[in-house]
Amino acid sequence: MQRLYDFIRRHPTGVDCFWAVFVMGLAALRFVGDMDSGPLWAAVPVVVGLGAVIALRRRMPEKMLVLAGVIGLAQLVFDVPPGAANFAMLVIIYTVAVQSTSRWASRAALVGGLAAATCAQIRWPTPDQSALRQIFITIILTVPFALAWSLGDSVRTRRAYFAQLEERARRLEKEREAQSKVAVAAERARIARELHDVVAHNVSVMVVQADGAAYVLDAAPDQAKQALETISSTGRQALAEMRRLLGVLRTGDGPESGEYVPQPDVQQIEDLVEQVRTSGLTVDFKIEGTPRPLPSGVELTAYRIVQEALTNTRKHGGPDVGASVRLVYFDDGLGLLVEDDGRGAAHELYEDGGADGQGHGLIGMRERVGMVGGTLDAGPRPGGGFRISVLLPLKTA
């Protein structure tokens, strides 16, 4: 049965041709029975034309509707009474209501179907019947045409509804894919910023300490030992933060899923400053206002900005550079001011947003500040040195 159904769906025109031949065969029995079928010269073209309407209804629904209307008028004019072949009119009305995208065709099919029974009853009235009975018969004959059109229009509406649902599903799927790609890109950018901050700060500290240890190894072994201890602790901190970042990238509940640790906050800025001091950079640290809990995004942003600013000071400030860090608690936000008195970075490193071909420190700062709805101002300060001023709101964007 399934094979038969599949065959019918693959060959709709062949199925229609079969039914056209079947209907024409029924109509031909009327000629053989010598029944009242009107003039033969007119009845034969009518039957053949209605058979063509059935056979070609799917390929040319509007044209076959017009053909059916012309044949109906020819029957009225040449006195060819309705027969089995007129079943094609019900079929074409249903087909036009289902397939046609033209409003005029659907309306013409409905009007023609409603008028067909009335015209036939007037042209070939039932003998010995009262007027009331004639009207009743006309109504009964009109019902099939109205049902055919209503059924076809209902099927067309249902198909359009399902097509709309499928289109909406496809569109939502594409939107979900686009949103997933955006989320993945944002997550990659966030991880890249975190890795940059971890690597740039900790590795630069380790490089400075290693150079210092090599310089004083023979003259001051104690200072070299202290520098090596700083390198060791800084390396452990870098490894811990990198494990946290890599743990985000891993999935699963097994032992390889990574260990999550709390992200840095404002309270750890003092420890960061102390670590920088041990690397040989003089840093003045002050807190103004009343410290209070802040959104986690604001605290992480503040920590990373101070970390990146001090790293830039160490890289670009030159010898004997000093820096200062100010945290100011306002009623509606947190202010950060990081300054140094060194020679500062070259102008081209910050004039285009911070892309220096070596890293993306200032770009990362601006992205972090923008993510929480804050503002950042970076550039050389009067009298020499470099200044980074940031204002972070209490409510993240």
Tab-separated table of C-alpha atoms in Angstrom:
chain	number	residue	atom	x	y	z
A	1	MET	CA	0.000	0.000	0.000
A	2	GLN	CA	2.836	2.376	0.809
A	3	ARG	CA	4.400	1.729	-2.593
A	4	LEU	CA	1.100	2.520	-4.290
A	5	TYR	CA	0.813	5.733	-2.312
A	6	ASP	CA	4.364	6.737	-3.221
A	7	PHE	CA	3.694	5.985	-6.884
A	8	ILE	CA	0.582	8.184	-6.833
A	9	ARG	CA	2.548	11.049	-5.272
A	10	ARG	CA	5.322	10.742	-7.856
A	11	HIS	CA	2.962	10.637	-10.855
A	12	PRO	CA	0.048	13.009	-10.143
A	13	THR	CA	-0.596	13.792	-13.810
A	14	GLY	CA	-0.742	10.111	-14.701
A	15	VAL	CA	-3.316	9.527	-11.954
A	16	ASP	CA	-5.404	12.452	-13.227
A	17	CYS	CA	-5.266	11.067	-16.766
A	18	PHE	CA	-6.519	7.727	-15.482
A	19	TRP	CA	-9.520	9.365	-13.807
A	20	ALA	CA	-10.148	11.476	-16.900
A	21	VAL	CA	-10.377	8.351	-19.038
A	22	PHE	CA	-12.604	6.707	-16.441
A	23	VAL	CA	-15.039	9.660	-16.380
A	24	MET	CA	-15.070	9.880	-20.176
A	25	GLY	CA	-15.856	6.164	-20.300
A	26	LEU	CA	-18.869	6.655	-18.007
A	27	ALA	CA	-20.039	9.539	-20.158
A	28	ALA	CA	-19.659	7.389	-23.309
A	29	LEU	CA	-22.070	4.808	-21.848
A	30	ARG	CA	-24.754	7.427	-22.132
A	31	PHE	CA	-24.210	7.616	-25.856
A	32	VAL	CA	-24.287	3.830	-26.209
A	33	GLY	CA	-27.510	3.601	-24.189
A	34	ASP	CA	-29.116	6.005	-26.613
A	35	MET	CA	-30.161	8.241	-23.752
A	36	ASP	CA	-30.958	11.913	-24.092
A	37	SER	CA	-27.450	13.366	-24.321
A	38	GLY	CA	-28.106	16.236	-26.694
A	39	PRO	CA	-26.679	16.558	-30.200
A	40	LEU	CA	-23.794	14.155	-30.641
A	41	TRP	CA	-21.665	16.686	-32.507
A	42	ALA	CA	-21.773	18.941	-29.413
A	43	ALA	CA	-21.785	16.289	-26.677
A	44	VAL	CA	-18.543	14.611	-27.770
A	45	PRO	CA	-16.384	17.781	-27.609
A	46	VAL	CA	-17.965	18.595	-24.238
A	47	VAL	CA	-17.008	15.192	-22.819
A	48	VAL	CA	-13.494	15.349	-24.278
A	49	GLY	CA	-13.004	18.909	-22.982
A	50	LEU	CA	-14.140	17.983	-19.461
A	51	GLY	CA	-11.782	14.990	-19.561
A	52	ALA	CA	-8.929	17.359	-20.426
A	53	VAL	CA	-9.937	19.541	-17.464
A	54	ILE	CA	-9.441	16.578	-15.110
A	55	ALA	CA	-6.198	15.465	-16.751
A	56	LEU	CA	-4.527	18.899	-16.703
A	57	ARG	CA	-6.027	20.384	-13.561
A	58	ARG	CA	-2.775	20.312	-11.551
A	59	ARG	CA	-0.556	21.739	-14.275
A	60	MET	CA	-2.829	24.569	-15.441
A	61	PRO	CA	-5.547	25.132	-12.831
A	62	GLU	CA	-6.543	28.663	-13.949
A	63	LYS	CA	-6.658	27.728	-17.647
A	64	MET	CA	-8.655	24.571	-16.954
A	65	LEU	CA	-11.093	26.651	-14.867
A	66	VAL	CA	-11.658	28.939	-17.844
A	67	LEU	CA	-12.059	25.900	-20.100
A	68	ALA	CA	-14.617	24.398	-17.719
A	69	GLY	CA	-16.564	27.671	-17.728
A	70	VAL	CA	-16.563	27.815	-21.534
A	71	ILE	CA	-17.732	24.190	-21.736
A	72	GLY	CA	-20.518	24.923	-19.251
A	73	LEU	CA	-21.749	27.819	-21.369
A	74	ALA	CA	-21.552	25.615	-24.484
A	75	GLN	CA	-23.738	23.025	-22.750
A	76	LEU	CA	-26.349	25.675	-22.028
A	77	VAL	CA	-26.253	27.055	-25.546
A	78	PHE	CA	-26.219	23.726	-27.446
A	79	ASP	CA	-28.573	21.885	-25.096
A	80	VAL	CA	-26.130	19.251	-23.814
A	81	PRO	CA	-27.575	18.069	-20.473
A	82	PRO	CA	-25.197	17.461	-17.515
A	83	GLY	CA	-23.734	13.983	-17.237
A	84	ALA	CA	-20.918	12.074	-15.569
A	85	ALA	CA	-18.306	14.211	-17.292
A	86	ASN	CA	-19.576	17.269	-15.406
A	87	PHE	CA	-17.939	15.830	-12.305
A	88	ALA	CA	-14.867	17.613	-13.697
A	89	MET	CA	-16.390	20.926	-12.589
A	90	LEU	CA	-16.354	19.853	-8.948
A	91	VAL	CA	-12.775	18.680	-9.356
A	92	ILE	CA	-11.531	21.905	-10.963
A	93	ILE	CA	-13.271	24.065	-8.351
A	94	TYR	CA	-11.533	22.131	-5.576
A	95	THR	CA	-8.185	22.257	-7.404
A	96	VAL	CA	-8.318	26.006	-7.990
A	97	ALA	CA	-9.258	26.633	-4.368
A	98	VAL	CA	-6.239	24.557	-3.255
A	99	GLN	CA	-3.503	25.541	-5.724
A	100	SER	CA	-4.306	28.870	-7.287
A	101	THR	CA	-2.489	31.911	-5.945
A	102	SER	CA	-4.749	34.271	-7.916
A	103	ARG	CA	-7.662	35.706	-5.982
A	104	TRP	CA	-9.717	36.162	-9.142
A	105	ALA	CA	-9.455	32.445	-9.985
A	106	SER	CA	-10.593	31.352	-6.521
A	107	ARG	CA	-13.502	33.806	-6.552
A	108	ALA	CA	-14.467	32.827	-10.089
A	109	ALA	CA	-14.476	29.155	-9.076
A	110	LEU	CA	-16.778	29.893	-6.134
A	111	VAL	CA	-19.160	32.063	-8.160
A	112	GLY	CA	-19.211	29.580	-11.047
A	113	GLY	CA	-19.893	26.672	-8.700
A	114	LEU	CA	-22.761	28.462	-6.974
A	115	ALA	CA	-24.274	29.495	-10.312
A	116	ALA	CA	-23.860	26.133	-12.087
A	117	ALA	CA	-26.779	24.323	-10.408
A	118	THR	CA	-29.099	27.300	-10.820
A	119	CYS	CA	-28.315	27.679	-14.523
A	120	ALA	CA	-28.730	23.927	-15.092
A	121	GLN	CA	-32.083	23.860	-13.275
A	122	ILE	CA	-33.356	26.783	-15.292
A	123	ARG	CA	-32.144	25.292	-18.602
A	124	TRP	CA	-33.330	21.738	-17.854
A	125	PRO	CA	-36.118	21.967	-15.299
A	126	THR	CA	-37.491	18.823	-13.694
A	127	PRO	CA	-40.934	18.119	-15.179
A	128	ASP	CA	-44.072	18.071	-13.036
A	129	GLN	CA	-42.385	19.753	-10.068
A	130	SER	CA	-43.597	22.775	-8.141
A	131	ALA	CA	-41.530	25.936	-7.952
A	132	LEU	CA	-40.739	25.341	-4.305
A	133	ARG	CA	-39.441	21.867	-5.072
A	134	GLN	CA	-37.413	23.224	-7.955
A	135	ILE	CA	-35.757	25.703	-5.568
A	136	PHE	CA	-35.080	22.912	-3.067
A	137	ILE	CA	-33.449	20.753	-5.749
A	138	THR	CA	-31.338	23.708	-6.871
A	139	ILE	CA	-30.087	24.245	-3.316
A	140	ILE	CA	-29.272	20.539	-2.926
A	141	LEU	CA	-27.297	20.563	-6.199
A	142	THR	CA	-25.426	23.718	-5.158
A	143	VAL	CA	-24.176	22.236	-1.890
A	144	PRO	CA	-21.522	19.943	-3.477
A	145	PHE	CA	-19.963	22.876	-5.338
A	146	ALA	CA	-19.843	24.992	-2.182
A	147	LEU	CA	-18.343	22.097	-0.217
A	148	ALA	CA	-15.731	21.470	-2.907
A	149	TRP	CA	-14.604	25.103	-2.815
A	150	SER	CA	-14.691	25.256	1.017
A	151	LEU	CA	-12.670	22.058	1.327
A	152	GLY	CA	-10.092	23.261	-1.181
A	153	ASP	CA	-9.745	26.667	0.489
A	154	SER	CA	-9.353	24.986	3.887
A	155	VAL	CA	-6.599	22.710	2.556
A	156	ARG	CA	-4.823	25.690	0.969
A	157	THR	CA	-4.973	27.654	4.226
A	158	ARG	CA	-3.666	24.685	6.178
A	159	ARG	CA	-0.781	24.152	3.762
A	160	ALA	CA	0.120	27.848	3.920
A	161	TYR	CA	0.043	27.680	7.724
A	162	PHE	CA	2.390	24.691	7.822
A	163	ALA	CA	4.663	26.313	5.253
A	164	GLN	CA	4.805	29.428	7.434
A	165	LEU	CA	5.659	27.308	10.476
A	166	GLU	CA	8.434	25.548	8.564
A	167	GLU	CA	9.816	28.865	7.334
A	168	ARG	CA	9.714	30.267	10.857
A	169	ALA	CA	11.481	27.164	12.185
A	170	ARG	CA	14.193	27.520	9.549
A	171	ARG	CA	14.583	31.206	10.352
A	172	LEU	CA	14.789	30.529	14.100
A	173	GLU	CA	17.366	27.822	13.480
A	174	LYS	CA	19.485	30.247	11.471
A	175	GLU	CA	19.113	32.874	14.190
A	176	ARG	CA	20.153	30.363	16.836
A	177	GLU	CA	23.201	29.431	14.772
A	178	ALA	CA	24.088	33.117	14.364
A	179	GLN	CA	23.634	33.752	18.088
A	180	SER	CA	25.761	30.720	18.892
A	181	LYS	CA	28.528	32.001	16.640
A	182	VAL	CA	28.349	35.438	18.271
A	183	ALA	CA	28.452	33.850	21.729
A	184	VAL	CA	31.432	31.696	20.762
A	185	ALA	CA	33.258	34.733	19.338
A	186	ALA	CA	32.534	36.735	22.495
A	187	GLU	CA	33.738	33.895	24.712
A	188	ARG	CA	36.898	33.532	22.660
A	189	ALA	CA	37.532	37.264	22.949
A	190	ARG	CA	36.981	37.123	26.719
A	191	ILE	CA	39.368	34.184	27.127
A	192	ALA	CA	41.904	35.937	24.891
A	193	ARG	CA	41.737	39.027	27.104
A	194	GLU	CA	42.168	36.909	30.231
A	195	LEU	CA	45.126	35.051	28.744
A	196	HIS	CA	46.701	38.309	27.632
A	197	ASP	CA	46.401	39.787	31.115
A	198	VAL	CA	47.748	36.662	32.804
A	199	VAL	CA	50.642	36.144	30.398
A	200	ALA	CA	51.596	39.785	29.893
A	201	HIS	CA	51.677	40.608	33.592
A	202	ASN	CA	53.141	37.472	35.124
A	203	VAL	CA	55.632	36.724	32.384
A	204	SER	CA	56.902	40.316	32.357
A	205	VAL	CA	57.410	40.091	36.135
A	206	MET	CA	59.302	36.831	35.694
A	207	VAL	CA	61.475	38.322	32.926
A	208	VAL	CA	62.363	41.381	35.021
A	209	GLN	CA	63.165	39.239	38.053
A	210	ALA	CA	65.232	36.809	35.966
A	211	ASP	CA	67.260	39.669	34.498
A	212	GLY	CA	67.785	41.132	37.950
A	213	ALA	CA	68.809	37.778	39.404
A	214	ALA	CA	71.333	37.258	36.622
A	215	TYR	CA	72.728	40.749	37.198
A	216	VAL	CA	73.244	40.393	40.977
A	217	LEU	CA	73.907	36.644	41.124
A	218	ASP	CA	77.601	37.042	41.934
A	219	ALA	CA	77.500	40.337	43.815
A	220	ALA	CA	74.377	39.799	45.975
A	221	PRO	CA	73.306	36.163	46.196
A	222	ASP	CA	70.540	37.014	48.688
A	223	GLN	CA	68.857	39.394	46.230
A	224	ALA	CA	69.200	36.796	43.487
A	225	LYS	CA	67.556	34.222	45.747
A	226	GLN	CA	64.708	36.611	46.503
A	227	ALA	CA	64.232	37.259	42.774
A	228	LEU	CA	64.112	33.539	42.077
A	229	GLU	CA	61.485	33.117	44.793
A	230	THR	CA	59.443	35.870	43.183
A	231	ILE	CA	59.738	34.123	39.819
A	232	SER	CA	58.565	30.882	41.400
A	233	SER	CA	55.524	32.420	43.099
A	234	THR	CA	54.620	34.422	40.015
A	235	GLY	CA	54.855	31.304	37.845
A	236	ARG	CA	52.593	29.387	40.206
A	237	GLN	CA	50.050	32.196	40.115
A	238	ALA	CA	50.159	32.270	36.333
A	239	LEU	CA	49.691	28.506	36.170
A	240	ALA	CA	46.729	28.663	38.557
A	241	GLU	CA	44.985	31.338	36.496
A	242	MET	CA	45.681	29.513	33.247
A	243	ARG	CA	44.266	26.302	34.722
A	244	ARG	CA	41.129	28.214	35.589
A	245	LEU	CA	40.816	29.537	32.038
A	246	LEU	CA	41.523	26.154	30.489
A	247	GLY	CA	38.992	24.575	32.841
A	248	VAL	CA	36.316	26.732	31.227
A	249	LEU	CA	37.186	25.166	27.880
A	250	ARG	CA	36.914	21.613	29.150
A	251	THR	CA	33.659	19.712	29.470
A	252	GLY	CA	32.642	16.730	31.507
A	253	ASP	CA	32.725	15.747	35.155
A	254	GLY	CA	35.883	13.640	35.081
A	255	PRO	CA	39.238	14.441	36.624
A	256	GLU	CA	40.204	16.356	33.478
A	257	SER	CA	37.366	18.835	33.782
A	258	GLY	CA	39.647	21.419	35.406
A	259	GLU	CA	39.526	23.174	38.769
A	260	TYR	CA	37.657	26.456	39.059
A	261	VAL	CA	38.961	29.199	41.322
A	262	PRO	CA	37.453	32.608	42.197
A	263	GLN	CA	38.271	35.388	39.770
A	264	PRO	CA	40.356	38.335	40.997
A	265	ASP	CA	38.509	41.200	42.687
A	266	VAL	CA	39.210	44.688	44.008
A	267	GLN	CA	40.518	43.393	47.329
A	268	GLN	CA	43.331	41.579	45.537
A	269	ILE	CA	44.608	44.774	43.911
A	270	GLU	CA	46.661	45.479	47.031
A	271	ASP	CA	48.303	42.050	46.728
A	272	LEU	CA	48.939	42.775	43.047
A	273	VAL	CA	50.621	46.067	43.924
A	274	GLU	CA	52.739	44.363	46.546
A	275	GLN	CA	53.810	41.755	44.022
A	276	VAL	CA	54.795	44.483	41.576
A	277	ARG	CA	56.794	46.216	44.287
A	278	THR	CA	58.810	43.066	44.886
A	279	SER	CA	59.759	43.097	41.201
A	280	GLY	CA	61.495	46.455	41.688
A	281	LEU	CA	58.777	48.903	40.596
A	282	THR	CA	57.908	51.647	43.084
A	283	VAL	CA	54.114	51.886	43.384
A	284	ASP	CA	52.066	54.204	45.578
A	285	PHE	CA	48.652	52.725	46.367
A	286	LYS	CA	45.726	54.572	47.958
A	287	ILE	CA	42.021	53.928	48.462
A	288	GLU	CA	39.603	56.836	48.781
A	289	GLY	CA	35.996	56.602	49.865
A	290	THR	CA	34.236	53.793	51.679
A	291	PRO	CA	34.926	50.325	50.220
A	292	ARG	CA	31.795	48.300	49.548
A	293	PRO	CA	30.773	45.210	47.548
A	294	LEU	CA	30.719	45.714	43.784
A	295	PRO	CA	29.360	43.643	40.893
A	296	SER	CA	31.734	40.795	40.032
A	297	GLY	CA	32.195	42.121	36.489
A	298	VAL	CA	33.232	45.538	37.794
A	299	GLU	CA	35.687	44.022	40.292
A	300	LEU	CA	37.320	41.792	37.671
A	301	THR	CA	37.540	44.719	35.240
A	302	ALA	CA	39.165	46.951	37.872
A	303	TYR	CA	41.731	44.295	38.765
A	304	ARG	CA	42.646	43.556	35.152
A	305	ILE	CA	42.994	47.242	34.278
A	306	VAL	CA	45.377	47.882	37.164
A	307	GLN	CA	47.295	44.746	36.247
A	308	GLU	CA	47.620	45.753	32.598
A	309	ALA	CA	48.482	49.360	33.452
A	310	LEU	CA	51.319	48.333	35.780
A	311	THR	CA	52.555	45.838	33.207
A	312	ASN	CA	52.672	48.612	30.590
A	313	THR	CA	54.540	50.826	33.070
A	314	ARG	CA	57.148	48.128	33.584
A	315	LYS	CA	57.482	47.536	29.818
A	316	HIS	CA	57.495	51.130	28.567
A	317	GLY	CA	58.335	53.302	31.575
A	318	GLY	CA	62.081	52.945	31.377
A	319	PRO	CA	64.553	52.825	34.275
A	320	ASP	CA	63.750	54.246	37.726
A	321	VAL	CA	60.061	54.604	36.872
A	322	GLY	CA	57.497	55.025	39.628
A	323	ALA	CA	53.754	54.550	39.520
A	324	SER	CA	50.698	55.376	41.573
A	325	VAL	CA	47.333	53.612	41.826
A	326	ARG	CA	44.187	55.310	43.150
A	327	LEU	CA	40.877	53.595	43.870
A	328	VAL	CA	38.031	56.014	44.502
A	329	TYR	CA	34.625	54.800	45.665
A	330	PHE	CA	31.883	57.146	44.455
A	331	ASP	CA	28.188	56.897	45.234
A	332	ASP	CA	27.415	55.515	41.788
A	333	GLY	CA	30.639	53.885	40.706
A	334	LEU	CA	34.324	53.118	41.125
A	335	GLY	CA	37.096	55.325	39.818
A	336	LEU	CA	40.578	54.132	38.877
A	337	LEU	CA	43.619	56.316	38.251
A	338	VAL	CA	46.928	54.704	37.325
A	339	GLU	CA	49.853	57.053	36.555
A	340	ASP	CA	53.581	56.722	36.108
A	341	ASP	CA	56.422	59.188	35.708
A	342	GLY	CA	58.343	57.276	33.096
A	343	ARG	CA	58.888	58.013	29.464
A	344	GLY	CA	55.587	56.352	28.509
A	345	ALA	CA	54.691	54.385	25.434
A	346	ALA	CA	55.150	55.689	21.929
A	347	HIS	CA	52.223	57.759	20.697
A	348	GLU	CA	51.351	55.271	17.966
A	349	LEU	CA	50.718	52.594	20.617
A	350	TYR	CA	47.545	54.266	21.856
A	351	GLU	CA	46.378	56.707	19.188
A	352	ASP	CA	44.542	53.930	17.262
A	353	GLY	CA	43.088	52.236	20.313
A	354	GLY	CA	46.155	50.399	21.563
A	355	ALA	CA	47.128	48.026	18.757
A	356	ASP	CA	50.902	48.060	18.752
A	357	GLY	CA	51.547	44.975	16.650
A	358	GLN	CA	52.927	43.249	19.745
A	359	GLY	CA	49.819	43.026	21.923
A	360	HIS	CA	46.388	44.445	22.556
A	361	GLY	CA	46.649	45.859	26.072
A	362	LEU	CA	44.747	49.122	25.633
A	363	ILE	CA	42.261	47.463	23.266
A	364	GLY	CA	41.541	44.872	25.939
A	365	MET	CA	41.075	47.636	28.517
A	366	ARG	CA	38.576	49.470	26.350
A	367	GLU	CA	36.662	46.274	25.648
A	368	ARG	CA	36.488	45.391	29.339
A	369	VAL	CA	35.344	48.864	30.316
A	370	GLY	CA	32.791	48.913	27.501
A	371	MET	CA	31.336	45.586	28.604
A	372	VAL	CA	30.404	47.010	32.024
A	373	GLY	CA	29.258	50.379	30.625
A	374	GLY	CA	32.185	52.435	31.889
A	375	THR	CA	34.512	55.016	30.360
A	376	LEU	CA	38.285	54.978	29.860
A	377	ASP	CA	40.765	57.732	29.088
A	378	ALA	CA	44.369	56.806	28.335
A	379	GLY	CA	47.287	58.903	27.167
A	380	PRO	CA	50.428	60.808	28.167
A	381	ARG	CA	50.108	63.150	31.108
A	382	PRO	CA	51.523	66.664	31.362
A	383	GLY	CA	55.106	66.623	32.562
A	384	GLY	CA	55.856	63.152	31.264
A	385	GLY	CA	54.654	59.709	31.990
A	386	PHE	CA	51.390	57.964	31.195
A	387	ARG	CA	47.926	58.097	32.708
A	388	ILE	CA	44.957	55.732	32.611
A	389	SER	CA	41.699	57.027	34.063
A	390	VAL	CA	38.652	54.764	34.342
A	391	LEU	CA	35.135	55.180	35.732
A	392	LEU	CA	33.134	51.999	36.296
A	393	PRO	CA	29.418	52.173	37.160
A	394	LEU	CA	27.927	50.135	39.995
A	395	LYS	CA	25.384	48.577	37.615
A	396	THR	CA	27.035	46.739	34.743
A	397	ALA	CA	25.739	47.376	31.218
